[in-house]
């Protein structure tokens, strides 16, 4: 059973998932979501560091990992595990960066717990740890990216170009189909 289905009449939400609209912090991200578990969701990234860079977040909007219940924590990390396997397979990765910026001083730009899953291959960036500089820098500021999405998008890193809603929706549809192939274990 697919988690993504066409929405009948609301043009502002071309995709609808079981359970209604999905928010990442204050931002409506339903069309970017490609997978849901009982308490979490996975979405494509507006400005991926590398192709296949996705986020996994709890449905409940909470700012810090310590705010999650035990059940939410378990569901979040089981979802990260399953989505990570799929991302590695689909994007031909040999490794993954799995990162959480837990709080403003740690670089969290949207006060909603989210886990970055970034597929990696040998020599895909200038150094193995370059991914962390990109997460911590201006280009990792998800809040600004979402806020600027409606107006003129500012590109902070030439290599990380904000994607259009259509591009993200297309990737979300492809990844939703790939999640259907992923074992539940």
PDB file of C-alpha atoms in Angstrom:
ATOM      1  CA  UNK A   1       0.000   0.000   0.000  1.00  0.00           C
ATOM      2  CA  UNK A   2       1.501   3.328  -1.059  1.00  0.00           C
ATOM      3  CA  UNK A   3       1.878   6.106   1.497  1.00  0.00           C
ATOM      4  CA  UNK A   4       1.425   8.805  -1.152  1.00  0.00           C
ATOM      5  CA  UNK A   5      -1.881   9.423  -2.888  1.00  0.00           C
ATOM      6  CA  UNK A   6      -3.165  12.268  -5.080  1.00  0.00           C
ATOM      7  CA  UNK A   7      -5.145  14.964  -3.309  1.00  0.00           C
ATOM      8  CA  UNK A   8      -8.523  15.611  -4.882  1.00  0.00           C
ATOM      9  CA  UNK A   9      -9.095  19.373  -4.671  1.00  0.00           C
ATOM     10  CA  UNK A  10      -6.528  21.412  -2.712  1.00  0.00           C
ATOM     11  CA  UNK A  11      -3.953  22.821  -5.171  1.00  0.00           C
ATOM     12  CA  UNK A  12      -1.705  23.995  -2.323  1.00  0.00           C
ATOM     13  CA  UNK A  13      -1.101  20.354  -1.324  1.00  0.00           C
ATOM     14  CA  UNK A  14      -0.514  18.189  -4.407  1.00  0.00           C
ATOM     15  CA  UNK A  15       0.223  15.142  -2.256  1.00  0.00           C
ATOM     16  CA  UNK A  16      -1.625  13.925   0.789  1.00  0.00           C
ATOM     17  CA  UNK A  17      -0.364  11.313   3.172  1.00  0.00           C
ATOM     18  CA  UNK A  18      -2.263   9.236   5.664  1.00  0.00           C
ATOM     19  CA  UNK A  19      -2.890  11.364   8.717  1.00  0.00           C
ATOM     20  CA  UNK A  20      -3.285  14.736   7.000  1.00  0.00           C
ATOM     21  CA  UNK A  21      -0.889  17.641   6.530  1.00  0.00           C
ATOM     22  CA  UNK A  22       2.657  17.315   7.799  1.00  0.00           C
ATOM     23  CA  UNK A  23       4.677  20.155   9.277  1.00  0.00           C
ATOM     24  CA  UNK A  24       8.413  20.504   9.735  1.00  0.00           C
ATOM     25  CA  UNK A  25       8.511  23.132  12.464  1.00  0.00           C
ATOM     26  CA  UNK A  26       6.175  25.858  11.171  1.00  0.00           C
ATOM     27  CA  UNK A  27       6.520  24.790   7.522  1.00  0.00           C
ATOM     28  CA  UNK A  28       3.994  22.677   5.632  1.00  0.00           C
ATOM     29  CA  UNK A  29       6.047  19.954   3.922  1.00  0.00           C
ATOM     30  CA  UNK A  30       3.428  17.379   2.943  1.00  0.00           C
ATOM     31  CA  UNK A  31       4.468  17.291  -0.761  1.00  0.00           C
ATOM     32  CA  UNK A  32       8.099  16.620   0.246  1.00  0.00           C
ATOM     33  CA  UNK A  33       7.227  13.633   2.465  1.00  0.00           C
ATOM     34  CA  UNK A  34       7.917  10.206   0.993  1.00  0.00           C
ATOM     35  CA  UNK A  35       7.447   7.944   4.010  1.00  0.00           C
ATOM     36  CA  UNK A  36       5.555   7.777   7.276  1.00  0.00           C
ATOM     37  CA  UNK A  37       5.815   5.470  10.216  1.00  0.00           C
ATOM     38  CA  UNK A  38       3.370   5.659  13.122  1.00  0.00           C
ATOM     39  CA  UNK A  39       5.201   8.601  14.776  1.00  0.00           C
ATOM     40  CA  UNK A  40       7.762   9.823  12.232  1.00  0.00           C
ATOM     41  CA  UNK A  41       8.097  10.946   8.630  1.00  0.00           C
ATOM     42  CA  UNK A  42      10.848  11.211   6.029  1.00  0.00           C
ATOM     43  CA  UNK A  43      11.111  14.088   3.578  1.00  0.00           C
ATOM     44  CA  UNK A  44      13.342  15.181   0.746  1.00  0.00           C
ATOM     45  CA  UNK A  45      15.631  18.138   1.379  1.00  0.00           C
ATOM     46  CA  UNK A  46      15.234  21.589  -0.184  1.00  0.00           C
ATOM     47  CA  UNK A  47      19.009  22.021  -0.544  1.00  0.00           C
ATOM     48  CA  UNK A  48      20.676  18.615  -0.312  1.00  0.00           C
ATOM     49  CA  UNK A  49      24.386  18.482   0.470  1.00  0.00           C
ATOM     50  CA  UNK A  50      24.664  15.443  -1.823  1.00  0.00           C
ATOM     51  CA  UNK A  51      22.010  13.722  -3.980  1.00  0.00           C
ATOM     52  CA  UNK A  52      19.785  11.626  -1.723  1.00  0.00           C
ATOM     53  CA  UNK A  53      20.228  13.829   1.387  1.00  0.00           C
ATOM     54  CA  UNK A  54      16.923  13.428   3.250  1.00  0.00           C
ATOM     55  CA  UNK A  55      15.540  14.215   6.695  1.00  0.00           C
ATOM     56  CA  UNK A  56      13.623  12.078   9.178  1.00  0.00           C
ATOM     57  CA  UNK A  57      11.590  13.826  11.842  1.00  0.00           C
ATOM     58  CA  UNK A  58       8.980  12.972  14.475  1.00  0.00           C
ATOM     59  CA  UNK A  59       5.382  13.919  13.623  1.00  0.00           C
ATOM     60  CA  UNK A  60       5.103  15.831  16.871  1.00  0.00           C
ATOM     61  CA  UNK A  61       6.927  19.156  16.634  1.00  0.00           C
ATOM     62  CA  UNK A  62       9.476  19.172  19.466  1.00  0.00           C
ATOM     63  CA  UNK A  63      12.752  21.087  19.450  1.00  0.00           C
ATOM     64  CA  UNK A  64      15.123  18.676  21.219  1.00  0.00           C
ATOM     65  CA  UNK A  65      15.808  14.946  21.270  1.00  0.00           C
ATOM     66  CA  UNK A  66      15.294  14.989  25.052  1.00  0.00           C
ATOM     67  CA  UNK A  67      11.702  16.179  24.437  1.00  0.00           C
ATOM     68  CA  UNK A  68      10.811  12.945  22.623  1.00  0.00           C
ATOM     69  CA  UNK A  69       8.992  10.166  24.426  1.00  0.00           C
ATOM     70  CA  UNK A  70      10.635   6.754  24.560  1.00  0.00           C
ATOM     71  CA  UNK A  71       8.149   5.512  21.952  1.00  0.00           C
ATOM     72  CA  UNK A  72       8.843   8.488  19.637  1.00  0.00           C
ATOM     73  CA  UNK A  73      12.601   7.975  20.029  1.00  0.00           C
ATOM     74  CA  UNK A  74      12.338   4.308  19.133  1.00  0.00           C
ATOM     75  CA  UNK A  75      10.095   4.989  16.136  1.00  0.00           C
ATOM     76  CA  UNK A  76      12.361   7.813  14.909  1.00  0.00           C
ATOM     77  CA  UNK A  77      15.520   5.707  14.938  1.00  0.00           C
ATOM     78  CA  UNK A  78      13.837   2.626  13.475  1.00  0.00           C
ATOM     79  CA  UNK A  79      12.621   4.908  10.689  1.00  0.00           C
ATOM     80  CA  UNK A  80      16.147   6.345  10.247  1.00  0.00           C
ATOM     81  CA  UNK A  81      17.478   2.786   9.980  1.00  0.00           C
ATOM     82  CA  UNK A  82      14.935   1.747   7.340  1.00  0.00           C
ATOM     83  CA  UNK A  83      15.130   4.975   5.307  1.00  0.00           C
ATOM     84  CA  UNK A  84      18.940   4.880   5.493  1.00  0.00           C
ATOM     85  CA  UNK A  85      19.033   1.374   3.998  1.00  0.00           C
ATOM     86  CA  UNK A  86      16.801   2.499   1.152  1.00  0.00           C
ATOM     87  CA  UNK A  87      18.803   5.699   0.500  1.00  0.00           C
ATOM     88  CA  UNK A  88      22.066   3.739   0.425  1.00  0.00           C
ATOM     89  CA  UNK A  89      20.580   1.261  -2.064  1.00  0.00           C
ATOM     90  CA  UNK A  90      18.900   3.824  -4.332  1.00  0.00           C
ATOM     91  CA  UNK A  91      21.798   6.287  -4.477  1.00  0.00           C
ATOM     92  CA  UNK A  92      24.532   3.641  -4.731  1.00  0.00           C
ATOM     93  CA  UNK A  93      26.186   4.786  -1.515  1.00  0.00           C
ATOM     94  CA  UNK A  94      28.749   2.799   0.409  1.00  0.00           C
ATOM     95  CA  UNK A  95      28.234   4.697   3.686  1.00  0.00           C
ATOM     96  CA  UNK A  96      25.895   7.197   5.343  1.00  0.00           C
ATOM     97  CA  UNK A  97      26.312  10.305   7.446  1.00  0.00           C
ATOM     98  CA  UNK A  98      23.526  10.299  10.023  1.00  0.00           C
ATOM     99  CA  UNK A  99      23.503  13.564  11.944  1.00  0.00           C
ATOM    100  CA  UNK A 100      21.357  15.482  14.413  1.00  0.00           C
ATOM    101  CA  UNK A 101      21.926  19.103  15.323  1.00  0.00           C
ATOM    102  CA  UNK A 102      20.234  19.107  18.734  1.00  0.00           C
ATOM    103  CA  UNK A 103      19.628  22.748  19.668  1.00  0.00           C
ATOM    104  CA  UNK A 104      20.421  26.177  18.274  1.00  0.00           C
ATOM    105  CA  UNK A 105      24.027  26.234  19.478  1.00  0.00           C
ATOM    106  CA  UNK A 106      24.584  22.899  17.724  1.00  0.00           C
ATOM    107  CA  UNK A 107      23.465  24.433  14.411  1.00  0.00           C
ATOM    108  CA  UNK A 108      19.787  23.431  14.459  1.00  0.00           C
ATOM    109  CA  UNK A 109      17.995  26.033  12.330  1.00  0.00           C
ATOM    110  CA  UNK A 110      14.440  24.641  12.530  1.00  0.00           C
ATOM    111  CA  UNK A 111      13.330  23.913  16.122  1.00  0.00           C
ATOM    112  CA  UNK A 112      11.925  20.496  15.248  1.00  0.00           C
ATOM    113  CA  UNK A 113      14.031  17.380  15.842  1.00  0.00           C
ATOM    114  CA  UNK A 114      15.349  16.094  12.525  1.00  0.00           C
ATOM    115  CA  UNK A 115      17.904  13.544  11.486  1.00  0.00           C
ATOM    116  CA  UNK A 116      19.970  14.145   8.348  1.00  0.00           C
ATOM    117  CA  UNK A 117      20.663  11.040   6.270  1.00  0.00           C
ATOM    118  CA  UNK A 118      23.341  11.740   3.677  1.00  0.00           C
ATOM    119  CA  UNK A 119      24.517   8.999   1.305  1.00  0.00           C
ATOM    120  CA  UNK A 120      28.301   8.890   0.920  1.00  0.00           C
ATOM    121  CA  UNK A 121      30.783   7.445  -1.551  1.00  0.00           C
ATOM    122  CA  UNK A 122      34.556   7.513  -1.646  1.00  0.00           C
ATOM    123  CA  UNK A 123      35.844  11.006  -2.533  1.00  0.00           C
ATOM    124  CA  UNK A 124      32.361  12.557  -2.978  1.00  0.00           C
ATOM    125  CA  UNK A 125      33.494  15.693  -1.086  1.00  0.00           C
ATOM    126  CA  UNK A 126      36.899  17.332  -0.657  1.00  0.00           C
ATOM    127  CA  UNK A 127      37.314  15.645   2.741  1.00  0.00           C
ATOM    128  CA  UNK A 128      35.343  13.012   4.620  1.00  0.00           C
ATOM    129  CA  UNK A 129      34.290  15.593   7.246  1.00  0.00           C
ATOM    130  CA  UNK A 130      33.377  18.390   4.780  1.00  0.00           C
ATOM    131  CA  UNK A 131      29.749  17.368   5.235  1.00  0.00           C
ATOM    132  CA  UNK A 132      29.794  18.760   8.786  1.00  0.00           C
ATOM    133  CA  UNK A 133      31.046  22.158   7.631  1.00  0.00           C
ATOM    134  CA  UNK A 134      28.178  22.258   5.144  1.00  0.00           C
ATOM    135  CA  UNK A 135      25.632  21.269   7.820  1.00  0.00           C
ATOM    136  CA  UNK A 136      26.936  23.923  10.227  1.00  0.00           C
ATOM    137  CA  UNK A 137      27.407  26.724   7.691  1.00  0.00           C
ATOM    138  CA  UNK A 138      24.934  29.146   6.174  1.00  0.00           C
ATOM    139  CA  UNK A 139      24.035  26.619   3.511  1.00  0.00           C
ATOM    140  CA  UNK A 140      22.755  24.295   6.241  1.00  0.00           C
ATOM    141  CA  UNK A 141      20.249  26.871   7.476  1.00  0.00           C
ATOM    142  CA  UNK A 142      17.011  25.033   6.714  1.00  0.00           C
ATOM    143  CA  UNK A 143      14.833  27.737   8.274  1.00  0.00           C
ATOM    144  CA  UNK A 144      16.116  30.381   5.873  1.00  0.00           C
ATOM    145  CA  UNK A 145      15.681  28.028   2.939  1.00  0.00           C
ATOM    146  CA  UNK A 146      12.054  27.355   3.808  1.00  0.00           C
ATOM    147  CA  UNK A 147      11.303  31.020   4.520  1.00  0.00           C
ATOM    148  CA  UNK A 148      12.893  32.140   1.246  1.00  0.00           C
ATOM    149  CA  UNK A 149      11.154  29.398  -0.705  1.00  0.00           C
ATOM    150  CA  UNK A 150       8.099  31.569  -1.308  1.00  0.00           C
ATOM    151  CA  UNK A 151      10.098  34.535  -2.582  1.00  0.00           C
ATOM    152  CA  UNK A 152      13.387  34.929  -4.364  1.00  0.00           C
ATOM    153  CA  UNK A 153      15.588  32.117  -3.164  1.00  0.00           C
ATOM    154  CA  UNK A 154      19.074  33.091  -2.058  1.00  0.00           C
ATOM    155  CA  UNK A 155      21.703  30.516  -2.834  1.00  0.00           C
ATOM    156  CA  UNK A 156      24.348  30.446  -0.086  1.00  0.00           C
ATOM    157  CA  UNK A 157      26.503  27.780  -1.700  1.00  0.00           C
ATOM    158  CA  UNK A 158      26.744  27.506  -5.470  1.00  0.00           C
ATOM    159  CA  UNK A 159      26.733  23.716  -5.189  1.00  0.00           C
ATOM    160  CA  UNK A 160      23.562  23.629  -3.074  1.00  0.00           C
ATOM    161  CA  UNK A 161      20.894  25.088  -5.292  1.00  0.00           C
ATOM    162  CA  UNK A 162      17.379  25.206  -3.805  1.00  0.00           C
ATOM    163  CA  UNK A 163      15.126  22.861  -5.676  1.00  0.00           C
ATOM    164  CA  UNK A 164      11.683  23.658  -6.997  1.00  0.00           C
ATOM    165  CA  UNK A 165       8.552  22.240  -5.422  1.00  0.00           C
ATOM    166  CA  UNK A 166       8.074  20.093  -8.529  1.00  0.00           C
ATOM    167  CA  UNK A 167      11.604  18.663  -8.294  1.00  0.00           C
ATOM    168  CA  UNK A 168      11.125  17.783  -4.630  1.00  0.00           C
ATOM    169  CA  UNK A 169       7.699  16.274  -5.264  1.00  0.00           C
ATOM    170  CA  UNK A 170       9.104  14.162  -8.092  1.00  0.00           C
ATOM    171  CA  UNK A 171      11.894  12.843  -5.859  1.00  0.00           C
ATOM    172  CA  UNK A 172       9.411  12.207  -3.028  1.00  0.00           C
ATOM    173  CA  UNK A 173       7.243  10.103  -5.382  1.00  0.00           C
ATOM    174  CA  UNK A 174      10.258   8.093  -6.551  1.00  0.00           C
ATOM    175  CA  UNK A 175      11.457   7.513  -2.977  1.00  0.00           C
ATOM    176  CA  UNK A 176       7.946   6.544  -1.824  1.00  0.00           C
ATOM    177  CA  UNK A 177       7.944   3.797  -4.470  1.00  0.00           C
ATOM    178  CA  UNK A 178      11.403   2.686  -3.326  1.00  0.00           C
ATOM    179  CA  UNK A 179      10.269   2.556   0.322  1.00  0.00           C
ATOM    180  CA  UNK A 180       7.598   0.072  -0.759  1.00  0.00           C
ATOM    181  CA  UNK A 181      10.439  -2.315  -1.686  1.00  0.00           C
ATOM    182  CA  UNK A 182      12.230  -1.896   1.656  1.00  0.00           C
ATOM    183  CA  UNK A 183      11.719  -4.687   4.223  1.00  0.00           C
ATOM    184  CA  UNK A 184       9.932  -3.737   7.444  1.00  0.00           C
ATOM    185  CA  UNK A 185      12.457  -5.401   9.766  1.00  0.00           C
TER     186      UNK A 185
END
